[in-house]
Coordinates of C-alpha atoms in Angstrom, one line a residue:
X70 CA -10.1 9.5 13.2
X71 CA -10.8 13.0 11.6
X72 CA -12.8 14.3 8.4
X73 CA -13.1 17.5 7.2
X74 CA -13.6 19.3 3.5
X75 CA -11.8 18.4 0.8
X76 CA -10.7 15.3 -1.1
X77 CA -10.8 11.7 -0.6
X78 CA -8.5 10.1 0.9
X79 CA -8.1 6.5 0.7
X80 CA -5.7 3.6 1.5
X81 CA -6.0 -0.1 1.8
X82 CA -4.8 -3.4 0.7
X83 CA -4.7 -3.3 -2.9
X84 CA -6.9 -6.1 -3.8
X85 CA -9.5 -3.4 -3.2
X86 CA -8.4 -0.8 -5.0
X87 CA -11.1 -1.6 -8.0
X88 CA -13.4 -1.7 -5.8
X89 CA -12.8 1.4 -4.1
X90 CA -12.6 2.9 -7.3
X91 CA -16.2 1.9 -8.4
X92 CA -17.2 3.4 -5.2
X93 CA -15.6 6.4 -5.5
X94 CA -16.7 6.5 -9.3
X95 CA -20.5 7.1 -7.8
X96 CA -20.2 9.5 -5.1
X97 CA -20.7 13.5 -6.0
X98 CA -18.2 15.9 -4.1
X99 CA -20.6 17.9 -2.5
X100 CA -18.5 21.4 -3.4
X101 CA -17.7 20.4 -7.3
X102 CA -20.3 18.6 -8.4
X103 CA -18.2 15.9 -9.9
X104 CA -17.4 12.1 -8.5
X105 CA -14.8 12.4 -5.4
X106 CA -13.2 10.0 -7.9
X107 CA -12.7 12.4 -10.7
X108 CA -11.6 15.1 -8.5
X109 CA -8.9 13.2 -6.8
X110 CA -7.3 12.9 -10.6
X111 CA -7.9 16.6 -11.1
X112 CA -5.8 17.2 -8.2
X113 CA -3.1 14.6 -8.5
X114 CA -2.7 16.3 -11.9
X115 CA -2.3 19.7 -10.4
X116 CA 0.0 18.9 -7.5
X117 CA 1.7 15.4 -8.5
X118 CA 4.6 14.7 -10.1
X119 CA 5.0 13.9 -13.6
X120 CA 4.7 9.9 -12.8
X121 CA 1.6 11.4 -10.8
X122 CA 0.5 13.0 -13.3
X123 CA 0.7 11.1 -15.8
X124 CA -0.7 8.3 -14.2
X125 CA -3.7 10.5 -13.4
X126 CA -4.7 10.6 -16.9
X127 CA -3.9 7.3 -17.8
X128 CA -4.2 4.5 -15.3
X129 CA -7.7 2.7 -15.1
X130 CA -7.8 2.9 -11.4
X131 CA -6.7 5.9 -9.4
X132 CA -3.9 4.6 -7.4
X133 CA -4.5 3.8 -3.5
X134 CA -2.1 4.2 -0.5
X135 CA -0.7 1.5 1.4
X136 CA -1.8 1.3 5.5
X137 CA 0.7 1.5 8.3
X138 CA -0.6 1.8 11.4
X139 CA -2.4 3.7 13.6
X140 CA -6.4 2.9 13.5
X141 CA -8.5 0.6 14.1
X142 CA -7.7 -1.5 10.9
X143 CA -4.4 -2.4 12.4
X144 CA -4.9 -5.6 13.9
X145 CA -6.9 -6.7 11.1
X146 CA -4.3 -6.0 8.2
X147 CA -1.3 -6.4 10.3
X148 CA -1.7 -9.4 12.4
X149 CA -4.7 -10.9 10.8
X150 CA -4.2 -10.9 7.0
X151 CA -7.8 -9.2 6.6
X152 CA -8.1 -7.0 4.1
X153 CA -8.5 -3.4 5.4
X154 CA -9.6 0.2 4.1
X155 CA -9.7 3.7 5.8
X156 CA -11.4 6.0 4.6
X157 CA -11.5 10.1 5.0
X158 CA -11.7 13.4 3.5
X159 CA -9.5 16.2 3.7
X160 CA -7.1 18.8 2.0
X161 CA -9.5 21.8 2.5
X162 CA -9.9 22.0 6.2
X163 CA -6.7 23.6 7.6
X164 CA -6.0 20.7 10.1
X165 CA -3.7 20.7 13.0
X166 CA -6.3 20.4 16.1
X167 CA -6.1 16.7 16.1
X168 CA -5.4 15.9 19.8
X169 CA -5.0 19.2 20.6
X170 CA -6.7 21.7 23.2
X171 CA -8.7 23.0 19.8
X172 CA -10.5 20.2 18.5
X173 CA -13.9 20.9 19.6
X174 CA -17.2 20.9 18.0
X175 CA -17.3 24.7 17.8
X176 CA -13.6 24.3 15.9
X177 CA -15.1 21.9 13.8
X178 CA -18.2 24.0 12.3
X179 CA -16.3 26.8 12.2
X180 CA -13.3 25.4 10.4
X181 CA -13.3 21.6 9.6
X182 CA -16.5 21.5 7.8
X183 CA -19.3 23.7 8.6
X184 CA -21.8 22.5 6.8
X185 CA -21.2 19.1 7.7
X186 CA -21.1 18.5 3.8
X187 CA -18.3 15.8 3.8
X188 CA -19.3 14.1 6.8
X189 CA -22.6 13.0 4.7
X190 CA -19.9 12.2 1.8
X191 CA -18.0 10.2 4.1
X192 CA -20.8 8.7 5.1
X193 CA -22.2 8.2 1.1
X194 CA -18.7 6.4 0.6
X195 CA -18.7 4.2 3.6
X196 CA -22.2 3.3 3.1
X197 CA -21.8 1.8 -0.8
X198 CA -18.5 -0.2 0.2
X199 CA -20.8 -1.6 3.2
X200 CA -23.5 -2.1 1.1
X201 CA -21.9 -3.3 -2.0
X202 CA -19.8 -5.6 -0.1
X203 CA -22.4 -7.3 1.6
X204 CA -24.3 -7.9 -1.3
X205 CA -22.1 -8.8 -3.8
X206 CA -22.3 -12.9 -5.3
X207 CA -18.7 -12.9 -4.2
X208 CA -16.0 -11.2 -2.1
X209 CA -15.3 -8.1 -4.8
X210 CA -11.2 -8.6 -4.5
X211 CA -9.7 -8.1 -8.1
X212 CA -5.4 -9.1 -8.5
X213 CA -4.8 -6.8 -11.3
X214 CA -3.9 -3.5 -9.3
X215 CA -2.3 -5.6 -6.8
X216 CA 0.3 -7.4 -8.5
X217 CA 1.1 -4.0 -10.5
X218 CA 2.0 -2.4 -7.0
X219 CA 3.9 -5.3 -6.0
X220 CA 5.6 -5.1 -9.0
X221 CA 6.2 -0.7 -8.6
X222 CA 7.8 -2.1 -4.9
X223 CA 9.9 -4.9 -6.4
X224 CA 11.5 -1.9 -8.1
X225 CA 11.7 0.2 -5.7
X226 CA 13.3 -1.8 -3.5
X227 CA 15.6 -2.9 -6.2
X228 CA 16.6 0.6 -6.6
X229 CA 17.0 1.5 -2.9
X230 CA 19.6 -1.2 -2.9
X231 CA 21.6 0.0 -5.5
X232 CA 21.3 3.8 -4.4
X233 CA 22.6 2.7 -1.3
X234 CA 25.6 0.8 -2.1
X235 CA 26.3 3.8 -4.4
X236 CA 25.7 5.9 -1.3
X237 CA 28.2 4.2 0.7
X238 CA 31.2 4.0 -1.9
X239 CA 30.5 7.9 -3.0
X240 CA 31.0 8.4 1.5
X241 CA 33.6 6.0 1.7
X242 CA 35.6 7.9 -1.3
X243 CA 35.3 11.3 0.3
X244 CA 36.8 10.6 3.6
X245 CA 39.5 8.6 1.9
X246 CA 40.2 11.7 -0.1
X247 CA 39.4 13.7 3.2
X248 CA 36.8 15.9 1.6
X249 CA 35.1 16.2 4.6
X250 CA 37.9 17.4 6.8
X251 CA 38.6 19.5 4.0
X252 CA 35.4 21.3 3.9
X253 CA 34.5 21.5 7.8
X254 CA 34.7 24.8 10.1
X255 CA 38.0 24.6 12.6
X256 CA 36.2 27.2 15.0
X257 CA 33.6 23.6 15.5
X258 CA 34.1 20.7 17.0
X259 CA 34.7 18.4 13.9
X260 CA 33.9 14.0 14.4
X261 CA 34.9 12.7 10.9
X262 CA 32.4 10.2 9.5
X263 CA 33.8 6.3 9.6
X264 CA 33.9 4.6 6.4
X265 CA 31.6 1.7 6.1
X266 CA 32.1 -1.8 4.4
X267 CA 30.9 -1.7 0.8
X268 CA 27.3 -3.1 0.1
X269 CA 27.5 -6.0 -1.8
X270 CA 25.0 -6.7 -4.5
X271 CA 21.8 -8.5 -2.8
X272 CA 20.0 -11.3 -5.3
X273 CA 16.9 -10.1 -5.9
X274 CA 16.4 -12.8 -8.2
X275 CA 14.0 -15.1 -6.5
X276 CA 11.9 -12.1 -5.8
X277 CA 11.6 -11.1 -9.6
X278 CA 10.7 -14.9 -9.9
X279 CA 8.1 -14.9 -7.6
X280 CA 6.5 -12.0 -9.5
X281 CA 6.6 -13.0 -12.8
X282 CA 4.9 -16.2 -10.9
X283 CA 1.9 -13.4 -9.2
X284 CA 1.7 -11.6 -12.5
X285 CA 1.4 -15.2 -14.1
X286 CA -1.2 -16.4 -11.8
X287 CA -3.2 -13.1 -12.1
X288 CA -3.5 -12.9 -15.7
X289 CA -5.1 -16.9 -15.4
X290 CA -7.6 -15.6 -12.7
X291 CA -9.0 -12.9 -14.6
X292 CA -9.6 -15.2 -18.0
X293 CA -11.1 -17.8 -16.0
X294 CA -13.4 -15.3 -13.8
X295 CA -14.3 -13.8 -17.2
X296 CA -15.2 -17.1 -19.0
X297 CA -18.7 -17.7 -19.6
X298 CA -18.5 -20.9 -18.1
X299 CA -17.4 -20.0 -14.9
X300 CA -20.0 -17.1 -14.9
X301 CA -22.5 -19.9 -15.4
X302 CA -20.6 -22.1 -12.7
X303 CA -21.0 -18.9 -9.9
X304 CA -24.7 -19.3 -10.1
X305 CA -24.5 -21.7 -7.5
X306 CA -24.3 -20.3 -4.4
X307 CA -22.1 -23.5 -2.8
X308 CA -19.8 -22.9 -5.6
X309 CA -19.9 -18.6 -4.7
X310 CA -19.5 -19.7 -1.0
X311 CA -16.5 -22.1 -1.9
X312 CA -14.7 -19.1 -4.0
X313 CA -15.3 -16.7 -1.4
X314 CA -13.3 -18.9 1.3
X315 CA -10.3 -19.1 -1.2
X316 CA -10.7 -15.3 -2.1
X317 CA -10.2 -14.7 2.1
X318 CA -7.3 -16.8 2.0
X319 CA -5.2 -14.5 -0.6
X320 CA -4.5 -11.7 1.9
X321 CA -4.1 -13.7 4.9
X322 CA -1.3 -15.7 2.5
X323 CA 0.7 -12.2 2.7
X324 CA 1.3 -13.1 6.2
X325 CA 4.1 -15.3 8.4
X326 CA 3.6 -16.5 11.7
X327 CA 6.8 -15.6 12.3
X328 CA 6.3 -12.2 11.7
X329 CA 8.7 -9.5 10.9
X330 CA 12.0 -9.4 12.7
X331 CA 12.2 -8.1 16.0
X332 CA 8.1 -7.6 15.9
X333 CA 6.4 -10.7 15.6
X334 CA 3.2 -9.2 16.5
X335 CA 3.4 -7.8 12.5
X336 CA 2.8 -11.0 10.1
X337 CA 2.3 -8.6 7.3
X338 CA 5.1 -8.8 4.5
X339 CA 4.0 -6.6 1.9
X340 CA 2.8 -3.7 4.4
X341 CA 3.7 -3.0 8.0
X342 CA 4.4 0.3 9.8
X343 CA 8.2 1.2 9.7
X344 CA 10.2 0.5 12.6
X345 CA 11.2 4.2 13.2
X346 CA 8.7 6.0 11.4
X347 CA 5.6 5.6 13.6
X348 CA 2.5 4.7 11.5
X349 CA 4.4 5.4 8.3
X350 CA 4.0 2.2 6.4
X351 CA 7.0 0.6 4.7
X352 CA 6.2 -2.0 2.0
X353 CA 8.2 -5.3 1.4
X354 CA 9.1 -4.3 5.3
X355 CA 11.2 -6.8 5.8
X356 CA 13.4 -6.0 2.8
X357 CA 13.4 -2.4 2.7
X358 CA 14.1 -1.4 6.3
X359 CA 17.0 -3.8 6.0
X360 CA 18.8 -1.8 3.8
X361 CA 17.9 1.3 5.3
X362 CA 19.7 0.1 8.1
X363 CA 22.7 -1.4 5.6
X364 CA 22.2 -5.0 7.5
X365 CA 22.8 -6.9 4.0
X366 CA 22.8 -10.0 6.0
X367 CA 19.3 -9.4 7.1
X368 CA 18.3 -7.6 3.8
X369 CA 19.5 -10.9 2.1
X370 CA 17.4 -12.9 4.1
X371 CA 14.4 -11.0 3.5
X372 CA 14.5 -11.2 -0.1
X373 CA 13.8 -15.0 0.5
X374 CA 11.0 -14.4 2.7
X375 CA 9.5 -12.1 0.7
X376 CA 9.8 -14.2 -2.4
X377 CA 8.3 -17.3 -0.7
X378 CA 5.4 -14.6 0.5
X379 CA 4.3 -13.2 -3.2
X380 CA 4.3 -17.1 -4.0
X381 CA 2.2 -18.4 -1.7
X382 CA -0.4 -15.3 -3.0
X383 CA 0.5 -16.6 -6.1
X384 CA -0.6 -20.0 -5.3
X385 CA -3.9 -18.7 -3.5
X386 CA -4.8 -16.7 -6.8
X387 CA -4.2 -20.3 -8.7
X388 CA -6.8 -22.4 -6.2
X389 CA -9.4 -19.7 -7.3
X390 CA -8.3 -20.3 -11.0
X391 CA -8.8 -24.1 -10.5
X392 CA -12.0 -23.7 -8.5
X393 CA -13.9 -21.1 -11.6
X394 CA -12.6 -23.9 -13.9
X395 CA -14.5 -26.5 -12.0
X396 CA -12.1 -28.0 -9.6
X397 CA -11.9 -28.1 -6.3

């Protein structure tokens, strides 16, 4: 929706991420002179965190954002199971007119980006991932990145779980001590907090199952794409056009027809827009806006729909396997 100087900014389903990357890898920022790629590092490095930063240096792929809502991809990724991009720059150019009396062309080349710079970088990155997609042998979709962020939300979710049950008992023990009555202003009007239920511990087991199952299924893909007898199998362009419909298959296998609960309309389970936060995405939805809202019942119930999700990927990732190997 906007563009302006600065950095790239880039999120997507994550079985692009490599891809992006490569892109990124061959476009020069047009103020530094450098790949929009490299300077995206040298900034995570100088604002991140030490996780940021560390994985700055480190990680083969610089690490791209999950989509909520809010554009035009929205359909595609959330009720389609396409897989979706969007693409900007920014960082530089103050911001803040979007929608707004001020966002005019005369507010855009004198603040936004004058010399229309990153709007031909913008259109240098779009143009390659076009480009590159249409004439690649095969759909470029690569499992490694993805199944590592699944993996970073399994955690997280894990964690939010038990930060939240330890939440809850640290609440529950101060009004039972009467901390907070303790502590409030008598010249206010003082509502005491109710104590809640304690969380019980949710079993994220089949979801660490599921996975290992992904991670499993990922590490076979890559050694069969790799093999010099499926390289000599993807010659053929019936067998390129057979791997390609399987490849499309993975992301729309993230999906349920059943959607999400209480919004149908979003089939996504690894990425949807939160329920209360607008276009902020939420990842492993289902789960984690569960126990935001402490409905264990729900959040337990999740955790087996999200499981059953990461295996049907998992079993999508395997038909490729068994199709480079020469099945069918």
């Amino acid at each position: 929706d906007s563009n302006g100087r600065g950095f790239l900014e880039v999120g997507g389903s994550h079985t692009l991420e490599k891809f992006m990357n490569e892109a990124a890898h061959d476009v020069s920022d047009p103020e530094k002179k450098i790949s929009v790629g490299e300077r995206l590092r040298a900034r995570r490095v100088l604002d991140g965190d030490a996780d940021e930063r560390r994985e700055a240096r480190e990680r083969a792929d610089f690490r791209i954002g999950a989509l909520g809502s809010g554009s035009d991809y929205t359909p595609f990724l959330q009720h389609l199971g396409v897989a979706s991009m969007n693409l900007g720059y920014g960082g530089e150019d103050g911001g803040g007119s979007y929608h707004s009396i001020y966002d005019s062309f005369d507010n855009y080349v004198r603040f936004i980006d004058p010399t229309f710079d990153y709007g031909v970088a913008l259109s240098e990155t779009a143009g390659r991932v076009v480009l590159r997609f249409a004439d690649a042998d095969t759909l470029p979709l690569s499992f490694g990145d993805f199944t590592e962020t699944v993996g970073r939300y399994v955690r997280e979710v894990s964690k939010l779980a038990d930060d939240t049950r330890e939440e809850i008992a640290e609440k529950n023990r101060r009004i039972n001590e009467g901390t907070f009555r303790a502590v409030s202003d008598p010249t206010e009007t003082y509502v005491a907090p109710k104590a809640e239920a304690p969380a019980p511990y949710l079993n994220f087991a089949p979801l660490q199952n599921a996975l290992a199952r992904l991670q499993e299924s990922t590490k076979n893909y890559q050694a069969a794409l790799n093999s010099t007898a499926a390289q000599e199998r993807l010659r053929s362009r019936e067998t390129q056009g057979q791997l390609d419909e399987v490849l499309k298959g993975v992301e729309h296998s993230m999906t349920r027809d059943a959607g999400l609960p209480r919004r149908p309309w979003f089939k996504h389970q690894i990425y949807a827009p939160g329920f209360y936060t607008g276009y902020g995405v939420k990842t492993l939805p289902g789960i984690r806006e569960a126990v935001e809202q402490h409905n264990w019942k729900e959040a337990d119930e999740q955790v087996t729909v999200a499981a059953s999700t990461i295996q049907q990927v998992a079993a999508e990732i395997d038909r490729a396997t068994a199709l480079l190997q020469g099945g069918r």
